[in-house]
XYZ file of C-alpha atoms in Angstrom:
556
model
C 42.858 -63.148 36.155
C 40.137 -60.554 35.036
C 39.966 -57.330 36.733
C 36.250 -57.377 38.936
C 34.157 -54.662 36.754
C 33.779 -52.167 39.814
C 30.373 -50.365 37.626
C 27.150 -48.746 38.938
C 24.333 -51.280 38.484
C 21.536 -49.848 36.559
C 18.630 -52.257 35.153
C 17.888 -50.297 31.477
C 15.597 -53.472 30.501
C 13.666 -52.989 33.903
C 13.046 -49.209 32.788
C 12.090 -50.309 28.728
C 9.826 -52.999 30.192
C 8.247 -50.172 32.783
C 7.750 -47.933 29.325
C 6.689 -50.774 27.221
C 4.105 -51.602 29.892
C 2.591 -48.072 30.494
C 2.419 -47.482 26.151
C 0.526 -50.917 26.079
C -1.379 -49.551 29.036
C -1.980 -46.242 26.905
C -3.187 -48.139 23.873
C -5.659 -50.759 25.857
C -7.130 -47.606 27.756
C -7.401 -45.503 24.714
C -9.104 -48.111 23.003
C -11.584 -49.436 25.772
C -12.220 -45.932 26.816
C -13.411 -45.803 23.287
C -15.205 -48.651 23.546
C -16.993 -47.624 26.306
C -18.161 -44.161 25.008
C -19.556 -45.958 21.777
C -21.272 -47.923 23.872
C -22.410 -45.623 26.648
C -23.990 -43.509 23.625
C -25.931 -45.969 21.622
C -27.447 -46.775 25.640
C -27.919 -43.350 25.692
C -29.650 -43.632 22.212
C -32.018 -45.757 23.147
C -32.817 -44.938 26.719
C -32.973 -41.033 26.025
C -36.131 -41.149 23.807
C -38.096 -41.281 26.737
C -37.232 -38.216 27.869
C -37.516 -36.703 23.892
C -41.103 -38.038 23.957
C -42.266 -36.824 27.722
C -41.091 -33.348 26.305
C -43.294 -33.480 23.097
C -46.604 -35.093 24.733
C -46.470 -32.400 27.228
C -48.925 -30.463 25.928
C -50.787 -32.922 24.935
C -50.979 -34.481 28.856
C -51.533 -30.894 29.750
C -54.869 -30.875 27.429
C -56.091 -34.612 28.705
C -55.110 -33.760 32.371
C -56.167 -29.960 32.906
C -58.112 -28.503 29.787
C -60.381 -31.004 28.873
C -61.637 -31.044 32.576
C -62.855 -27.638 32.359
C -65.780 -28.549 30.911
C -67.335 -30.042 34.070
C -67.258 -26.613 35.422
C -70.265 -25.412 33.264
C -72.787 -28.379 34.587
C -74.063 -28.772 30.853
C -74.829 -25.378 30.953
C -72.080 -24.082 27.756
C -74.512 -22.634 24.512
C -72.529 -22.157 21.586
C -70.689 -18.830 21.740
C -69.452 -20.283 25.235
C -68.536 -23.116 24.040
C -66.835 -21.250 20.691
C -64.601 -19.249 23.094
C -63.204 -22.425 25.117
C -62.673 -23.976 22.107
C -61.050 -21.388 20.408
C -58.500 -21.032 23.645
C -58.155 -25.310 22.685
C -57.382 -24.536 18.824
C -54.734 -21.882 19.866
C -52.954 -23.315 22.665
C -53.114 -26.915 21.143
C -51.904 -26.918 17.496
C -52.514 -30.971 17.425
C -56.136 -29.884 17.990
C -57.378 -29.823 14.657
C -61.343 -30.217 15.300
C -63.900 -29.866 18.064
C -67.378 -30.921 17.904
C -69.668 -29.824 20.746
C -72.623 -32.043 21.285
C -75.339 -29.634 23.419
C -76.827 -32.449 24.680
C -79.983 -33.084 27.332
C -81.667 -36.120 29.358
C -84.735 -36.588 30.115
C -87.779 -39.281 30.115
C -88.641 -38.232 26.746
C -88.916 -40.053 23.715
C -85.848 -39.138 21.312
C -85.065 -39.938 17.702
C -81.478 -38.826 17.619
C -79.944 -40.276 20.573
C -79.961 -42.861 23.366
C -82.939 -44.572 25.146
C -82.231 -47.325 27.865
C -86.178 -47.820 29.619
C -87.491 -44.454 30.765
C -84.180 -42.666 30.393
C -83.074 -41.073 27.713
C -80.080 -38.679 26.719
C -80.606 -36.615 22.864
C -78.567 -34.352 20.844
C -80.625 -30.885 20.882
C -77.755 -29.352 18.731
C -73.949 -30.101 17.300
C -71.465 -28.000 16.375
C -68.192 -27.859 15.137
C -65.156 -25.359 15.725
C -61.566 -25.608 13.984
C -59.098 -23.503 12.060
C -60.793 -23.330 8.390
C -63.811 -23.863 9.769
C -66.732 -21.210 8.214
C -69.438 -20.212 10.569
C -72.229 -20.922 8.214
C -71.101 -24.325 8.513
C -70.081 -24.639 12.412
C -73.756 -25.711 13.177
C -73.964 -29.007 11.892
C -77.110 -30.698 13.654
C -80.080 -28.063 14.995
C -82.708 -30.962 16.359
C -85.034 -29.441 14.260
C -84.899 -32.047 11.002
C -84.411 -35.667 12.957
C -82.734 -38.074 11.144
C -80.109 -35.983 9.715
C -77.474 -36.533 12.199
C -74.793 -38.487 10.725
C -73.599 -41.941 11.325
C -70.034 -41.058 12.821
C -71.294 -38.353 15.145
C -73.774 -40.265 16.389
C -72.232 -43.386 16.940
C -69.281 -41.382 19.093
C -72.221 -39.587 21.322
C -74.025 -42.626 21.350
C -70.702 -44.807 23.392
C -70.026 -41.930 25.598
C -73.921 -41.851 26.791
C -74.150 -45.939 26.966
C -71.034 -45.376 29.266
C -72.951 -42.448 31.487
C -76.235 -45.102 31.619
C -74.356 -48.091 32.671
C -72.924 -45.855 35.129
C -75.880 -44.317 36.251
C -77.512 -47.650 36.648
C -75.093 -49.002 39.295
C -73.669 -45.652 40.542
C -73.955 -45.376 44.178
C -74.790 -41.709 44.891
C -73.041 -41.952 48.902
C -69.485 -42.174 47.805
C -67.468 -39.887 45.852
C -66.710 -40.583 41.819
C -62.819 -42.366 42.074
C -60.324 -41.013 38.753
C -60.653 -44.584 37.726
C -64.614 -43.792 37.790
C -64.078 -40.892 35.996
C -61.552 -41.997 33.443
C -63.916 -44.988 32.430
C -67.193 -43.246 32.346
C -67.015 -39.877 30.921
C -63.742 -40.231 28.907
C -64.256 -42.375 25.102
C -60.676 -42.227 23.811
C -59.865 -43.538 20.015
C -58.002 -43.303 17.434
C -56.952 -39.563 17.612
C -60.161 -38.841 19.267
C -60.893 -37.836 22.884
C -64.379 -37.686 23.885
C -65.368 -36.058 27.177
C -69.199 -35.401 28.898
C -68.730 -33.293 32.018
C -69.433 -35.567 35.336
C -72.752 -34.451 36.533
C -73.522 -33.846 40.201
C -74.375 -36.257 43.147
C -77.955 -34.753 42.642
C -78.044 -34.973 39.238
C -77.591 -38.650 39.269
C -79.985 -39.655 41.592
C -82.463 -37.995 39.529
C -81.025 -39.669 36.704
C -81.581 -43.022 38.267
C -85.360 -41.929 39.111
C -85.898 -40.640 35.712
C -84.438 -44.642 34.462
C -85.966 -46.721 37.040
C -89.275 -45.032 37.618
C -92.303 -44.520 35.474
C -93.006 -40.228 36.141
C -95.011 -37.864 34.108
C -92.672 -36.098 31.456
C -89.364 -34.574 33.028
C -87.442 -31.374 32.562
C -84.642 -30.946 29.962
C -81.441 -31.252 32.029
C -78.258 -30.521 30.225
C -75.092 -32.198 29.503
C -72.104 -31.374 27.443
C -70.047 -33.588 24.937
C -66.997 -32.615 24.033
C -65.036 -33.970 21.163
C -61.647 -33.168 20.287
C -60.092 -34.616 16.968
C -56.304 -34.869 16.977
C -53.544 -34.904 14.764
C -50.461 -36.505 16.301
C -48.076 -35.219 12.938
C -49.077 -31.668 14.034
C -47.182 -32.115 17.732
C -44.413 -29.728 18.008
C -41.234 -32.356 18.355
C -38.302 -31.427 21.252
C -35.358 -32.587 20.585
C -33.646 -31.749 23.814
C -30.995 -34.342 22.784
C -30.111 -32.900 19.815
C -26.327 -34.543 19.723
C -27.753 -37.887 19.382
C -31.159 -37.956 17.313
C -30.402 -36.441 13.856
C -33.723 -37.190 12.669
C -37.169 -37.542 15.041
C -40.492 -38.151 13.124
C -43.775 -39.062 13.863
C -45.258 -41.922 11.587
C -47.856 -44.348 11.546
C -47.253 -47.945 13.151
C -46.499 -49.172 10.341
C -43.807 -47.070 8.688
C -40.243 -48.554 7.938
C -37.801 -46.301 8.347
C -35.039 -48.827 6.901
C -36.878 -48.494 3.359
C -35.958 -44.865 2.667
C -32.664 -44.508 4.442
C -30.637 -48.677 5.312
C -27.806 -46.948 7.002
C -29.771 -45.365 9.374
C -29.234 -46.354 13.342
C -32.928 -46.024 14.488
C -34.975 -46.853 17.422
C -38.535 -45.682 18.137
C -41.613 -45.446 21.043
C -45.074 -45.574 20.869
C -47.373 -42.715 21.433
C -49.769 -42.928 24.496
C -53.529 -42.318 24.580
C -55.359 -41.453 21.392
C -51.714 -41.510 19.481
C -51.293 -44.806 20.004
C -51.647 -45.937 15.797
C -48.622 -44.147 15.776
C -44.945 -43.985 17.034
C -42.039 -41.200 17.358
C -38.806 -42.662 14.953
C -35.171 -41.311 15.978
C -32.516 -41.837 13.695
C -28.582 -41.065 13.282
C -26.414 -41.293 10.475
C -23.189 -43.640 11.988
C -21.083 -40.849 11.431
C -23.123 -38.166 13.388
C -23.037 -40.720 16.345
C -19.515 -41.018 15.710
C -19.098 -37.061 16.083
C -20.557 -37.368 19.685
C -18.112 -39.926 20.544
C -15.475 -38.736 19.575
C -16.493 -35.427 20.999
C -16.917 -37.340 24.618
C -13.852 -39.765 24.245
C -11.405 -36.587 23.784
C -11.414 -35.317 27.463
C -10.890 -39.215 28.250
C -8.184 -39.800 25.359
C -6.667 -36.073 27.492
C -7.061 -37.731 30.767
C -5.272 -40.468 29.882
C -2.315 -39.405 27.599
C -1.863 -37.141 30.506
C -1.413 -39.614 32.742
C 0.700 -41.267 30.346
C 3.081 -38.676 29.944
C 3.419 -38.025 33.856
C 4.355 -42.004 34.076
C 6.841 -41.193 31.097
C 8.608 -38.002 32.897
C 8.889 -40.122 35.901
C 10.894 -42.786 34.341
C 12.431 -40.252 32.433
C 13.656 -38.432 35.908
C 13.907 -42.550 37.254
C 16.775 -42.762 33.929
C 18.336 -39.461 34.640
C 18.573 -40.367 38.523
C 20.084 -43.548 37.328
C 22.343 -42.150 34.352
C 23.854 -39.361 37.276
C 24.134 -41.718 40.093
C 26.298 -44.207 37.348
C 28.490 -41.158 36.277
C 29.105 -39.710 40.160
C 29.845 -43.725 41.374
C 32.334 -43.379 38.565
C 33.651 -40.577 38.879
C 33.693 -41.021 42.951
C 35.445 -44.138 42.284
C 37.934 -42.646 39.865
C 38.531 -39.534 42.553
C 39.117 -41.770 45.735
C 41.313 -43.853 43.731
C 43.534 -40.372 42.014
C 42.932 -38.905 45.459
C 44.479 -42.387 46.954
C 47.221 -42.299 44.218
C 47.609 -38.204 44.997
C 48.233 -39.029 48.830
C 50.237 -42.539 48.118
C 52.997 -40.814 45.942
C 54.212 -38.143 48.639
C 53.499 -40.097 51.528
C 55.860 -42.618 50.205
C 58.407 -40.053 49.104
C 58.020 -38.857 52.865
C 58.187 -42.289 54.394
C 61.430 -43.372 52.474
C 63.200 -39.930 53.062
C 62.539 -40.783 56.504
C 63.904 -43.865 56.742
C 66.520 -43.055 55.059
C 67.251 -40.321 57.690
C 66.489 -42.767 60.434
C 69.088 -45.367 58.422
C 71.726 -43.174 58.032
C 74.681 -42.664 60.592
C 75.647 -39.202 59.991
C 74.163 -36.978 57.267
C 76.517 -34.370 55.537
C 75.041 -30.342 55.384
C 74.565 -31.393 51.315
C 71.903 -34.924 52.431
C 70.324 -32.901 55.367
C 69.275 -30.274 52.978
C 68.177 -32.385 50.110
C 66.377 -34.555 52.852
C 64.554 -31.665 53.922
C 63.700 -29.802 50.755
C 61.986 -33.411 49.494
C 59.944 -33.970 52.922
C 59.573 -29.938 52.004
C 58.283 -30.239 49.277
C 55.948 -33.054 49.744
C 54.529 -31.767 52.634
C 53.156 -29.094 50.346
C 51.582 -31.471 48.200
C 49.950 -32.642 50.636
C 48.673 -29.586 51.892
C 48.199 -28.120 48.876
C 45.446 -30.967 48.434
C 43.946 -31.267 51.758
C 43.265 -27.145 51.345
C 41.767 -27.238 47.879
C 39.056 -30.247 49.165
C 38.360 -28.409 52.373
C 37.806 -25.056 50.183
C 35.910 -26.442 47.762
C 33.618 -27.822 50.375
C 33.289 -24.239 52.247
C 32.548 -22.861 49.286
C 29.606 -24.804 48.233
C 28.520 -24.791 51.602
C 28.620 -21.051 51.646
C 30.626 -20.937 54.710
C 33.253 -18.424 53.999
C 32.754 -14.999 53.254
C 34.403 -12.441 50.391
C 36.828 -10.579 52.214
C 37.437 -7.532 50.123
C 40.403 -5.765 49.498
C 42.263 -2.955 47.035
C 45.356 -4.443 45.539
C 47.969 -3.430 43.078
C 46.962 -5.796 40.220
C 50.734 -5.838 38.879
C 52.123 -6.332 42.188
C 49.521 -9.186 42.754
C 50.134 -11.368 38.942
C 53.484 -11.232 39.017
C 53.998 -12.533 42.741
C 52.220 -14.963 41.406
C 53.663 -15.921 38.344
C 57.384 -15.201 40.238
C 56.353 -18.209 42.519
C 55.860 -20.570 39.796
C 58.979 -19.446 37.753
C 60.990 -19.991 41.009
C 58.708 -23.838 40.921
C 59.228 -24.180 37.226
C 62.456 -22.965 35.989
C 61.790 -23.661 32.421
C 58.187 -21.836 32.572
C 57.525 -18.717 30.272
C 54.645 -16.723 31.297
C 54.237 -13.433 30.056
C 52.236 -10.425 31.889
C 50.281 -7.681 30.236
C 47.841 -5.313 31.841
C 45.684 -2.771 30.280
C 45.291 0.609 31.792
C 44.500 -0.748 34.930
C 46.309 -0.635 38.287
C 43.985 -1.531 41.150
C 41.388 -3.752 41.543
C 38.902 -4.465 45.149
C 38.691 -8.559 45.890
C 39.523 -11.197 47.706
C 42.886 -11.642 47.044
C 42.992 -14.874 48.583
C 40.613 -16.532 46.424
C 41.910 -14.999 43.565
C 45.580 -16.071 44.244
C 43.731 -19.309 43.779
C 42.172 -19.212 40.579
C 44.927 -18.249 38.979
C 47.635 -20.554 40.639
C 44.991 -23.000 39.352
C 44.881 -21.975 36.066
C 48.873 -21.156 35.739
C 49.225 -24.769 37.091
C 47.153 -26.266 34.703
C 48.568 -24.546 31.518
C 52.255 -25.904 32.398
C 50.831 -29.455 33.219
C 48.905 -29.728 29.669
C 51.475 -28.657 27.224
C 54.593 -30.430 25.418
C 57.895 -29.512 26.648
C 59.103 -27.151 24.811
C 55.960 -25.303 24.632
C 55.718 -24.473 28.436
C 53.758 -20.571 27.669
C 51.204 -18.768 28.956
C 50.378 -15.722 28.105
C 48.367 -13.596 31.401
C 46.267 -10.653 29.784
C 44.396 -8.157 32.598
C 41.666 -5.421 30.793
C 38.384 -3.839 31.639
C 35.809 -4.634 29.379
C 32.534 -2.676 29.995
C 31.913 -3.070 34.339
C 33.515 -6.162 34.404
C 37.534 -7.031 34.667
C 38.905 -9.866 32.810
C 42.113 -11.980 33.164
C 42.856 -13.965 30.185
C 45.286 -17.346 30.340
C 46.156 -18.385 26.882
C 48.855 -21.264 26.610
C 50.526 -23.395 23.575
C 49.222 -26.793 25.270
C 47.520 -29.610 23.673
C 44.239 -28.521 23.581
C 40.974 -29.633 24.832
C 38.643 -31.388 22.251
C 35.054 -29.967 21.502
C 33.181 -32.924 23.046
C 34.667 -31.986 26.270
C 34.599 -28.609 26.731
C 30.764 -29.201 28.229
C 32.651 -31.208 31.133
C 35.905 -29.676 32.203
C 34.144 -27.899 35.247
C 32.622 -30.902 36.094
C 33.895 -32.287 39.865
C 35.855 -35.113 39.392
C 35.637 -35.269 35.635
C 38.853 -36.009 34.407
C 39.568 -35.724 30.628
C 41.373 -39.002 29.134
C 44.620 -38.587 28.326
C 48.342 -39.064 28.670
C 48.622 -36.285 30.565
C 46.322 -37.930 33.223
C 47.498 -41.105 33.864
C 49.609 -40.525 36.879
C 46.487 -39.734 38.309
C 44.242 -36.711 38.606
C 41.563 -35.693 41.125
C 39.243 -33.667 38.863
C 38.895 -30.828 41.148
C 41.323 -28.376 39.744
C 38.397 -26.523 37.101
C 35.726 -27.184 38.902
C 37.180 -25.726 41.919
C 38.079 -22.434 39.747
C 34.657 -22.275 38.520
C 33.192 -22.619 42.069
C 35.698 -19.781 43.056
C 34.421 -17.901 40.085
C 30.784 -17.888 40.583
C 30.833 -17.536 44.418
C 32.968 -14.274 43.366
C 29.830 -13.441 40.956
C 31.816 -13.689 37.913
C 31.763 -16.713 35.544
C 34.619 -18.802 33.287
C 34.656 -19.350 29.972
C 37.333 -21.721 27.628
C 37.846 -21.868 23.883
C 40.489 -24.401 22.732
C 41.625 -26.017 19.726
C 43.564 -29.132 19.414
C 47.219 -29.066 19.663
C 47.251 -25.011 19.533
C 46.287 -24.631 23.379
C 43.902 -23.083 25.385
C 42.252 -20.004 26.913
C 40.845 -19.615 30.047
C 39.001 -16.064 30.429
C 37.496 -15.440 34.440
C 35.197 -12.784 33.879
C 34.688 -10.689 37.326
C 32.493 -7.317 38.541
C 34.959 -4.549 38.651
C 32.265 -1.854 39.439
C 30.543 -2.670 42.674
């Protein structure tokens, strides 16, 4: 019948499917994170413009909202140099700005020649000028009033709409309520083609007489004044922001009809139209595919981190899951192996006991010659017994920390050799040989060391051939530190294992173990040792022996 397989159950394949899982996991995330940040950036791409153009029409709101305006203030009343100062402020502040004609304009019930006459009312050029950068002052004056006819079609068509727009408005206005910016906006605002025109919004009063001067036949009126500003613009000349310089490479401004794909095919673009009096033209962005691809990968590597980090803690988890797994398997076997040695251990002199004792029981009369052997063996075993139930409940203590070092001076010759005496008496045939190096005394606890080395004396008689039952016990001060050397003609310990020896309940496989070994004999030495401070070392070679050096603090 097959022997049950007493093992400790450990699923590998659940643990390779866990890490298979969590790398696929990896991989999907790295790549739809990736994914995501392409995509998240070309919405970026196209949505950010907005905020690239509000940036770069700034000044020119600022110039339609809050300069322009200005020239209300005056009530008509600018003359040139006036009128040269403001819009030399316009010319600085305003690079776009390239031109500025002022129209010096008045209304009246007068007949005109260069200007606008709807029934009685009438509004005339007196004079036009015009300001700008290269712009010589012989020639800033371009119309005086004083030669009609000689006002040119362009400027007069422009003043012209604006003062159609003022008489329509004049003829309908209603003088009680207050102008609305709608009112405004529509009536004394002409905006075209990279023009703004502007005539500053007369008063309440002012328009009533306007209405008089249009609707009623009077004897010839005063001059009143008005002023017509207009400003020529060049949208090319706006300074461009790019304050989203990681995505737009390139930002121009170009006509409507310009095709970016022409010059450069491989170029993501997107574009927005200007507002107001740039609205023949639009504001291009473009990016190369690989300057995009710099900004995603420069906003997927914190995510790729994230993520591999989070990988890697899943990873050292199973890795500690494996370990926990991998140690639990090796102490259920070697738990296993100990309570069956430690069964085996108990079984053998139990038995001896049990059958010397029936034997005792059995027997009639026992001669002086059977009462002594009978006693010696249930001796003897007793020991054994002892002997075991001692080194588990000190090995416990000590790694509990419940006994204390209990210091004392002893002779160190005295000490060896009543120990090596007790195992010559034990093992008739042992050799062990004593040597001790200009030293006589040493301070410990002479209980715990009687124990190391009956361990290690034990243990160098149990490994080795018979025949080549030696040990060789060598005592010297190296440095601050005593050292007792054990160096026997045994079989030797194999590399592999000399990692494990002072393992609990590790048992090296052998002959020499098959009648059953706890494991604690090494490991209880080396638990000795360091509780004592001091540490064990082993070299070995096969089939020469073994030796055993306890290192301990001599100098307090």
């Amino acid at each position: 019948m097959k022997a049950k397989n007493n093992s400790y159950r450990k699923n590998f394949a659940l643990i390779i499917s866990f890490m298979v899982l969590i790398s696929v996991s990896l991989v999907l995330a790295l790549i739809l994170g990736y994914k995501l940040t392409k995509k998240y950036i070309e919405n970026e791409f196209s949505a950010l413009k907005i905020d690239v153009l509000e940036k770069t029409i700034a000044p020119y709101n600022t110039l339609f909202q809050n300069k322009i305006p200005e020239i209300s203030f005056y009530q008509g009343f600018l003359d040139s140099t006036s009128a040269e100062k403001y819009a030399d402020t316009v010319l600085k502040n305003y690079p776009f700005v390239e031109k500025i004609l002022f129209y010096d304009a008045q209304v009246s019930n007068h007949h005109i020649e260069d200007g606008l006459r709807i029934g009685n009312f009438s509004v005339g050029i007196k004079k036009l000028y015009q300001f700008g950068a290269n712009i010589k002052q012989k020639d800033k004056t371009i119309f005086d009033g004083k030669h009609p006819g000689t006002l040119s079609l362009s400027s007069g068509d422009e003043f012209n709409k604006i003062s159609l727009k003022l008489a329509s408005y004049i003829e309908t206005a209603d003088t009680t309520k207050a102008l609305s910016s709608e009112q405004i906006f529509r009536v004394f605002y002409s905006i075209v083609n990279n023009k703004i025109s502007y005539m500053n919004i007369p008063r309440r009063d002012d328009i009533k007489i306007y209405q008089d001067l249009m609707f009623k036949k009077l004897p010839p009126s005063p001059f009143y004044e008005q002023d017509v500003f207009s400003f020529e613009l060049n949208p090319q000349k706006l300074k461009i922001i790019n304050n989203h310089p990681e995505l737009y490479q390139f930002i121009t401004i170009k006509p409507l009809s310009y095709d970016p794909i022409l010059e450069k095919p491989n170029l993501i673009t997107t574009d927005i139209a200007l507002p107001g009096a740039f609205s023949d033209y639009k504001m291009y962005f473009g990016s190369e595919p690989g300057f995009l691809g710099k900004e995603v990968n420069h906003r997927f590597y914190p995510i790729g981190v994230a993520v591999f980090m989070v990988y890697l803690i899943l990873a050292f988890i199973t890795f500690l899951i494996y370990r926990n797994l991998n140690i639990n398997q090796k102490l259920f076997s070697l738990q296993y192996d100990f309570i069956n040695n430690l069964t085996h251990e108990f079984k053998t002199p139990v038995s001896v006991i049990k059958i010397a004792g029936n034997n005792i029981k059995n027997s009639k009369e026992l001669s002086d010659k059977e009462r002594n052997h009978y006693g010696k063996i249930l001796d003897e075993e007793a020991d054994k017994l002892n002997d075991l139930m001692n080194k588990l409940l000190s090995f416990t203590q000590i790694e509990n920390k419940a006994i204390k070092i209990n210091y004392q001076e002893i002779n160190l010759e005295v000490f060896a050799q009543n120990a090596i005496d007790a195992f010559q008496l034990k093992y008739p045939d042992y050799e062990i040989h004593l040597e001790i190096k200009k030293l006589k005394t040493f301070s410990t606890d002479p209980v715990l060391l009687n124990s190391i080395f009956h361990n290690l004396i034990e243990n160098a008689y149990k490994y080795a051939n018979e025949g080549q039952k030696d040990l060789k016990i060598c005592i010297y001060k190296e440095k601050k530190d005593i050292v007792f050397s054990f160096k026997d003609r045994g079989i030797g310990i194999e590399a592999k294992e000399l990692n494990h020896i002072f393992k609990k309940f590790y048992r090296i496989q052998n002959k020499y173990n098959q009648q059953g070994s706890v494991g604690l004999g090494l490991a209880f030495c080396k638990e000795l040792v360091n509780f004592m401070n001091g540490k064990i070392t082993v070299k070995s070679k096969i089939g020469k022996g073994s030796e055993f050096e306890v290192t301990l603090p001599y100098e307090k």
